[in-house]
Amino acid sequence: MELNQIIQSIQSKQSEISSVYFVGCGGSKADLYPGFYFLRKNAKKLIAGHFTANEFNYDTPAAVGEHSIVITCSLGGTTPETVQATSLAKSLGAHTIAVTHEPQSPLTKDADYVVTHGFHESYSAKVSKMTKVLTLAVEILNTFEGYDAYDHFIEGLGKIYDVIDDATESLLPQAKKFGEAYKDAPVIYVMGSGATTEVAYSFSICLLLEMQWINSSSFSDGEFFHGPFEIVEKDKPFLLLMNEGSTRPMDSRALEFLNRFDAQTTVVDAKDFGLFNYIAEDVIDYFNPILIEGVLRVFAEQLAIARKHPLTKRRYMWKMSY
């Protein structure tokens, strides 16, 4: 079933939807964020919530019910907390949509609708999960409230995967430089803004903390000057994600400060990949995280190679009960 057909099916059963919740863990939680961000910015009536799964389970929003859509997300579909969240949402009468790479996984057991996505096929496939969740959010808004920029968004969907694959082909020299420069860094701070805020978060907690065992923290560029900027000094490692669109002034202000004090700053900038050449201005904010997350994978791979520490290496995950 196409994504717009899923939302139309929900509308045929429930003409009024008042809330939408995005629920997942780790990288999947971060992949849900652009969809949440889109609704938070554009919806006039719909309430949008974004939860890590166990918080949803233990501190469930009172509004979850027959007038709610709950979108849960797990790459392999086996994350226990997210499986439980899907079942809980279903038991409360919500319309449940499970987004996963594995259509027969436990996540889908109590889902009314299942959305499957790619992952291993290419760099662009790795952001298919994020893109499909964002598209669900756009379809929800367009169906229940209307969305003037809908056609521009659909046009962008038809281009963004090619933009990512073209970008990653040219990135290798820059990514290798990043890997060599940061391979011995005791800590790496990751910054972003707008819809890309949780791309910074996921790179920090998943690619650096989980997969490389490098100390890391992430924060919004908007919060940078309200505490974190005090740790900036010469050669302190930072990774700054820069958007095209409405929050770029926040990114630029952060970059200016990092450069003023000679921090060791790597910038991944959507502008460098010509995003404005492909995506309409009124929807470009929502395509920044898709592009930036796609190209960041090349940086992570080259860091792993430089450190001789495969991205699949773990101390605890998959090796013990916790």
Short mmCIF file of C-alpha atoms in Angstrom, two decimals:
data_model
loop_
_atom_site.label_atom_id
_atom_site.label_comp_id
_atom_site.label_asym_id
_atom_site.label_seq_id
_atom_site.Cartn_x
_atom_site.Cartn_y
_atom_site.Cartn_z
CA MET A 1 0.00 0.00 0.00
CA GLU A 2 1.32 3.45 -0.93
CA LEU A 3 1.91 5.92 1.90
CA ASN A 4 -0.90 8.23 0.81
CA GLN A 5 -3.24 5.21 0.64
CA ILE A 6 -2.38 4.32 4.24
CA ILE A 7 -3.43 7.74 5.45
CA GLN A 8 -6.54 7.72 3.26
CA SER A 9 -7.44 4.34 4.75
CA ILE A 10 -7.12 5.79 8.25
CA GLN A 11 -9.31 8.74 7.23
CA SER A 12 -11.98 6.35 5.94
CA LYS A 13 -12.14 4.80 9.42
CA GLN A 14 -11.66 7.97 11.45
CA SER A 15 -12.52 11.31 9.87
CA GLU A 16 -10.93 13.30 12.69
CA ILE A 17 -7.33 12.83 13.82
CA SER A 18 -6.15 15.12 16.60
CA SER A 19 -2.69 13.79 17.50
CA VAL A 20 0.27 12.04 15.91
CA TYR A 21 3.04 10.36 17.92
CA PHE A 22 6.45 9.28 16.65
CA VAL A 23 8.00 6.52 18.78
CA GLY A 24 11.35 4.73 18.54
CA CYS A 25 14.78 4.24 20.08
CA GLY A 26 18.28 5.41 19.20
CA GLY A 27 18.87 5.98 15.51
CA SER A 28 15.26 5.14 14.69
CA LYS A 29 14.04 7.75 17.14
CA ALA A 30 16.29 10.27 15.39
CA ASP A 31 14.97 9.20 11.98
CA LEU A 32 11.47 10.03 13.21
CA TYR A 33 12.42 13.58 14.13
CA PRO A 34 12.07 15.29 10.72
CA GLY A 35 8.48 14.02 10.46
CA PHE A 36 7.73 15.32 13.94
CA TYR A 37 9.48 18.61 13.15
CA PHE A 38 7.42 19.01 9.99
CA LEU A 39 4.11 18.58 11.82
CA ARG A 40 5.18 20.74 14.75
CA LYS A 41 5.98 23.56 12.34
CA ASN A 42 3.09 23.26 9.89
CA ALA A 43 0.09 21.76 11.69
CA LYS A 44 -2.49 24.21 13.00
CA LYS A 45 -4.67 21.72 14.85
CA LEU A 46 -2.81 18.40 15.01
CA ILE A 47 -0.75 17.74 18.13
CA ALA A 48 2.60 16.06 17.41
CA GLY A 49 4.73 14.17 19.94
CA HIS A 50 8.18 12.56 19.67
CA PHE A 51 9.13 9.89 22.20
CA THR A 52 11.79 7.38 23.03
CA ALA A 53 9.81 4.16 23.25
CA ASN A 54 10.03 3.36 26.93
CA GLU A 55 9.04 6.90 27.89
CA PHE A 56 5.97 6.40 25.74
CA ASN A 57 5.35 3.08 27.50
CA TYR A 58 5.86 4.29 31.08
CA ASP A 59 4.56 7.85 30.74
CA THR A 60 1.97 7.51 28.00
CA PRO A 61 0.34 10.73 26.74
CA ALA A 62 -3.28 10.97 27.85
CA ALA A 63 -4.38 11.94 24.35
CA VAL A 64 -3.42 8.58 22.78
CA GLY A 65 -6.61 6.97 21.54
CA GLU A 66 -8.93 6.51 18.60
CA HIS A 67 -8.18 10.01 17.30
CA SER A 68 -4.42 9.33 17.27
CA ILE A 69 -1.92 7.96 14.79
CA VAL A 70 1.14 6.32 16.35
CA ILE A 71 4.13 5.73 14.07
CA THR A 72 6.70 3.33 15.51
CA CYS A 73 10.06 2.65 13.96
CA SER A 74 12.76 -0.02 14.33
CA LEU A 75 15.26 -1.05 11.66
CA GLY A 76 15.15 -4.78 12.40
CA GLY A 77 11.71 -4.62 13.99
CA THR A 78 12.87 -6.36 17.17
CA THR A 79 13.57 -3.48 19.57
CA PRO A 80 11.58 -4.68 22.63
CA GLU A 81 10.56 -1.25 23.88
CA THR A 82 9.27 -0.21 20.46
CA VAL A 83 7.42 -3.50 19.94
CA GLN A 84 5.74 -2.88 23.30
CA ALA A 85 4.89 0.71 22.32
CA THR A 86 3.14 -0.50 19.18
CA SER A 87 1.07 -2.96 21.19
CA LEU A 88 0.25 -0.33 23.80
CA ALA A 89 -0.88 2.18 21.17
CA LYS A 90 -3.03 -0.49 19.54
CA SER A 91 -4.63 -1.39 22.88
CA LEU A 92 -5.56 2.26 23.41
CA GLY A 93 -7.38 2.39 20.09
CA ALA A 94 -4.78 4.35 18.12
CA HIS A 95 -4.12 3.78 14.43
CA THR A 96 -0.68 2.15 14.37
CA ILE A 97 1.91 2.33 11.60
CA ALA A 98 5.12 0.29 11.93
CA VAL A 99 8.14 1.36 9.87
CA THR A 100 10.85 -1.30 9.52
CA HIS A 101 13.27 -3.04 7.19
CA GLU A 102 11.81 -6.42 8.21
CA PRO A 103 8.12 -6.83 7.26
CA GLN A 104 7.61 -10.02 9.28
CA SER A 105 9.29 -8.74 12.47
CA PRO A 106 7.67 -8.54 15.94
CA LEU A 107 7.14 -4.79 15.47
CA THR A 108 4.48 -5.50 12.87
CA LYS A 109 2.37 -7.84 15.02
CA ASP A 110 0.08 -5.11 16.39
CA ALA A 111 0.49 -2.65 13.55
CA ASP A 112 -2.51 -1.75 11.44
CA TYR A 113 -0.17 -0.80 8.61
CA VAL A 114 3.42 -1.78 7.82
CA VAL A 115 5.86 0.40 5.89
CA THR A 116 9.06 -1.30 4.77
CA HIS A 117 12.22 0.50 3.69
CA GLY A 118 15.62 -0.24 2.22
CA PHE A 119 18.96 0.07 3.97
CA HIS A 120 21.85 -1.95 2.55
CA GLU A 121 21.47 -1.13 -1.15
CA SER A 122 23.14 2.31 -1.22
CA TYR A 123 23.89 5.40 0.83
CA SER A 124 20.55 6.86 -0.17
CA ALA A 125 18.77 3.67 0.92
CA LYS A 126 20.10 4.22 4.45
CA VAL A 127 17.88 7.30 4.74
CA SER A 128 14.81 5.59 3.30
CA LYS A 129 13.40 5.11 6.81
CA MET A 130 13.66 8.82 7.62
CA THR A 131 12.26 9.78 4.22
CA LYS A 132 9.23 7.51 4.47
CA VAL A 133 8.37 8.71 7.97
CA LEU A 134 8.61 12.32 6.82
CA THR A 135 6.38 11.49 3.86
CA LEU A 136 3.81 9.93 6.19
CA ALA A 137 3.80 13.17 8.18
CA VAL A 138 3.26 15.20 5.00
CA GLU A 139 0.43 12.90 3.90
CA ILE A 140 -1.21 13.18 7.32
CA LEU A 141 -1.15 16.96 7.22
CA ASN A 142 -2.30 17.14 3.62
CA THR A 143 -5.17 14.72 4.27
CA PHE A 144 -6.48 16.15 7.54
CA GLU A 145 -5.62 19.86 7.25
CA GLY A 146 -4.23 20.50 3.78
CA TYR A 147 -0.67 21.49 2.84
CA ASP A 148 -0.04 24.17 0.22
CA ALA A 149 3.50 23.01 -0.59
CA TYR A 150 2.51 19.36 -1.08
CA ASP A 151 3.40 19.27 -4.79
CA HIS A 152 6.81 20.80 -4.13
CA PHE A 153 7.48 18.17 -1.48
CA ILE A 154 6.54 15.31 -3.82
CA GLU A 155 8.80 16.79 -6.51
CA GLY A 156 11.66 16.87 -4.00
CA LEU A 157 11.11 13.21 -3.10
CA GLY A 158 11.73 12.31 -6.72
CA LYS A 159 15.17 13.96 -6.64
CA ILE A 160 16.69 13.59 -3.18
CA TYR A 161 18.04 10.03 -3.50
CA ASP A 162 19.99 10.93 -6.64
CA VAL A 163 21.36 14.03 -4.89
CA ILE A 164 22.65 11.85 -2.05
CA ASP A 165 24.21 9.22 -4.30
CA ASP A 166 25.89 11.89 -6.44
CA ALA A 167 27.21 13.63 -3.32
CA THR A 168 28.67 10.49 -1.76
CA GLU A 169 30.61 9.71 -4.92
CA SER A 170 32.63 12.92 -4.51
CA LEU A 171 33.03 12.84 -0.73
CA LEU A 172 35.73 10.24 -0.22
CA PRO A 173 38.76 12.60 -0.04
CA GLN A 174 37.04 14.86 2.50
CA ALA A 175 35.82 11.89 4.53
CA LYS A 176 39.28 10.29 4.59
CA LYS A 177 40.72 13.59 5.80
CA PHE A 178 38.13 13.64 8.57
CA GLY A 179 38.96 10.08 9.61
CA GLU A 180 42.69 10.73 9.84
CA ALA A 181 42.24 14.05 11.63
CA TYR A 182 39.82 12.73 14.26
CA LYS A 183 40.96 9.14 14.74
CA ASP A 184 42.71 9.91 18.04
CA ALA A 185 40.27 12.53 19.28
CA PRO A 186 39.28 11.91 22.93
CA VAL A 187 35.90 13.53 22.32
CA ILE A 188 33.93 14.83 19.32
CA TYR A 189 31.06 17.31 19.67
CA VAL A 190 28.32 17.28 17.02
CA MET A 191 26.06 20.25 16.30
CA GLY A 192 23.05 20.93 14.11
CA SER A 193 19.79 22.86 13.97
CA GLY A 194 16.21 22.71 12.74
CA ALA A 195 15.08 19.42 11.24
CA THR A 196 18.73 18.25 11.31
CA THR A 197 19.09 18.52 15.11
CA GLU A 198 18.64 14.81 15.72
CA VAL A 199 20.93 13.85 12.85
CA ALA A 200 23.61 15.38 15.06
CA TYR A 201 22.18 13.47 18.01
CA SER A 202 22.18 10.12 16.22
CA PHE A 203 25.70 10.57 14.84
CA SER A 204 26.83 11.30 18.39
CA ILE A 205 25.07 8.46 20.22
CA CYS A 206 25.11 5.80 17.50
CA LEU A 207 28.10 6.31 15.22
CA LEU A 208 30.52 7.75 17.82
CA LEU A 209 29.46 6.45 21.25
CA GLU A 210 28.02 3.10 20.17
CA MET A 211 30.02 2.15 17.09
CA GLN A 212 33.37 3.85 17.75
CA TRP A 213 33.48 4.15 21.55
CA ILE A 214 34.45 7.82 21.22
CA ASN A 215 33.18 10.19 23.90
CA SER A 216 30.69 12.57 22.34
CA SER A 217 27.86 14.97 22.97
CA SER A 218 25.46 16.74 20.65
CA PHE A 219 23.50 19.95 20.96
CA SER A 220 21.40 22.33 18.93
CA ASP A 221 23.16 25.35 17.47
CA GLY A 222 20.43 27.37 19.17
CA GLU A 223 21.59 26.08 22.57
CA PHE A 224 25.31 26.42 21.80
CA PHE A 225 25.52 29.93 23.25
CA HIS A 226 23.64 28.97 26.39
CA GLY A 227 26.29 26.73 27.93
CA PRO A 228 28.25 24.50 25.52
CA PHE A 229 30.30 27.27 23.89
CA GLU A 230 32.32 27.56 27.12
CA ILE A 231 34.28 24.43 26.20
CA VAL A 232 35.46 25.82 22.84
CA GLU A 233 39.21 26.22 22.58
CA LYS A 234 41.95 25.77 20.00
CA ASP A 235 41.88 22.34 18.32
CA LYS A 236 38.81 21.07 20.24
CA PRO A 237 37.04 18.65 17.79
CA PHE A 238 33.63 19.69 16.44
CA LEU A 239 31.43 18.38 13.63
CA LEU A 240 28.99 21.08 12.48
CA LEU A 241 26.00 20.24 10.28
CA MET A 242 24.77 23.22 8.26
CA ASN A 243 21.35 23.55 6.67
CA GLU A 244 19.97 25.41 3.73
CA GLY A 245 16.81 27.31 4.64
CA SER A 246 15.29 28.88 7.71
CA THR A 247 17.74 27.91 10.47
CA ARG A 248 20.97 28.57 8.55
CA PRO A 249 21.65 31.82 10.48
CA MET A 250 21.95 29.72 13.65
CA ASP A 251 24.48 27.42 11.96
CA SER A 252 26.49 30.35 10.61
CA ARG A 253 26.66 32.04 14.00
CA ALA A 254 28.01 28.83 15.58
CA LEU A 255 30.59 28.39 12.81
CA GLU A 256 31.82 31.96 13.21
CA PHE A 257 32.42 31.39 16.92
CA LEU A 258 34.20 28.05 16.39
CA ASN A 259 36.49 29.64 13.82
CA ARG A 260 37.19 32.64 16.04
CA PHE A 261 38.82 30.35 18.61
CA ASP A 262 40.42 27.93 16.12
CA ALA A 263 38.44 24.85 17.09
CA GLN A 264 39.09 21.77 14.97
CA THR A 265 35.89 22.06 12.98
CA THR A 266 34.60 19.88 10.16
CA VAL A 267 31.57 21.30 8.37
CA VAL A 268 29.04 19.18 6.46
CA ASP A 269 26.97 21.74 4.60
CA ALA A 270 23.88 21.03 2.49
CA LYS A 271 24.78 24.09 0.43
CA ASP A 272 27.98 22.43 -0.77
CA PHE A 273 25.89 19.72 -2.43
CA GLY A 274 23.62 22.20 -4.21
CA LEU A 275 20.45 21.28 -2.37
CA PHE A 276 18.78 24.55 -3.43
CA ASN A 277 19.25 23.52 -7.08
CA TYR A 278 16.93 20.55 -6.62
CA ILE A 279 14.49 21.32 -3.81
CA ALA A 280 11.94 24.15 -3.64
CA GLU A 281 12.58 26.80 -1.02
CA ASP A 282 9.29 26.24 0.81
CA VAL A 283 10.15 22.59 1.59
CA ILE A 284 13.95 22.64 1.70
CA ASP A 285 14.08 22.63 5.52
CA TYR A 286 12.79 19.05 5.56
CA PHE A 287 15.27 17.68 3.00
CA ASN A 288 18.38 18.91 4.85
CA PRO A 289 18.42 16.00 7.35
CA ILE A 290 17.88 13.44 4.59
CA LEU A 291 20.85 14.69 2.59
CA ILE A 292 23.15 15.28 5.56
CA GLU A 293 22.45 11.91 7.20
CA GLY A 294 23.12 10.21 3.87
CA VAL A 295 26.53 11.79 3.37
CA LEU A 296 27.55 11.45 7.03
CA ARG A 297 27.70 7.69 6.64
CA VAL A 298 30.80 8.13 4.45
CA PHE A 299 32.48 10.11 7.25
CA ALA A 300 31.64 7.41 9.78
CA GLU A 301 33.04 4.67 7.55
CA GLN A 302 36.31 6.49 7.00
CA LEU A 303 36.68 7.23 10.71
CA ALA A 304 36.20 3.52 11.42
CA ILE A 305 38.83 2.60 8.83
CA ALA A 306 41.33 5.12 10.22
CA ARG A 307 40.78 3.82 13.76
CA LYS A 308 40.80 0.13 12.70
CA HIS A 309 37.52 -0.20 14.60
CA PRO A 310 34.68 -1.64 12.47
CA LEU A 311 31.24 -0.03 12.79
CA THR A 312 29.87 -3.45 13.75
CA LYS A 313 32.10 -3.85 16.83
CA ARG A 314 30.32 -3.86 20.22
CA ARG A 315 31.09 -4.43 23.89
CA TYR A 316 27.59 -5.13 25.15
CA MET A 317 24.96 -4.85 22.40
CA TRP A 318 23.87 -8.24 21.04
CA LYS A 319 26.31 -9.96 23.47
CA MET A 320 24.50 -10.00 26.81
CA SER A 321 21.14 -9.39 28.42
CA TYR A 322 20.51 -5.89 29.71
#
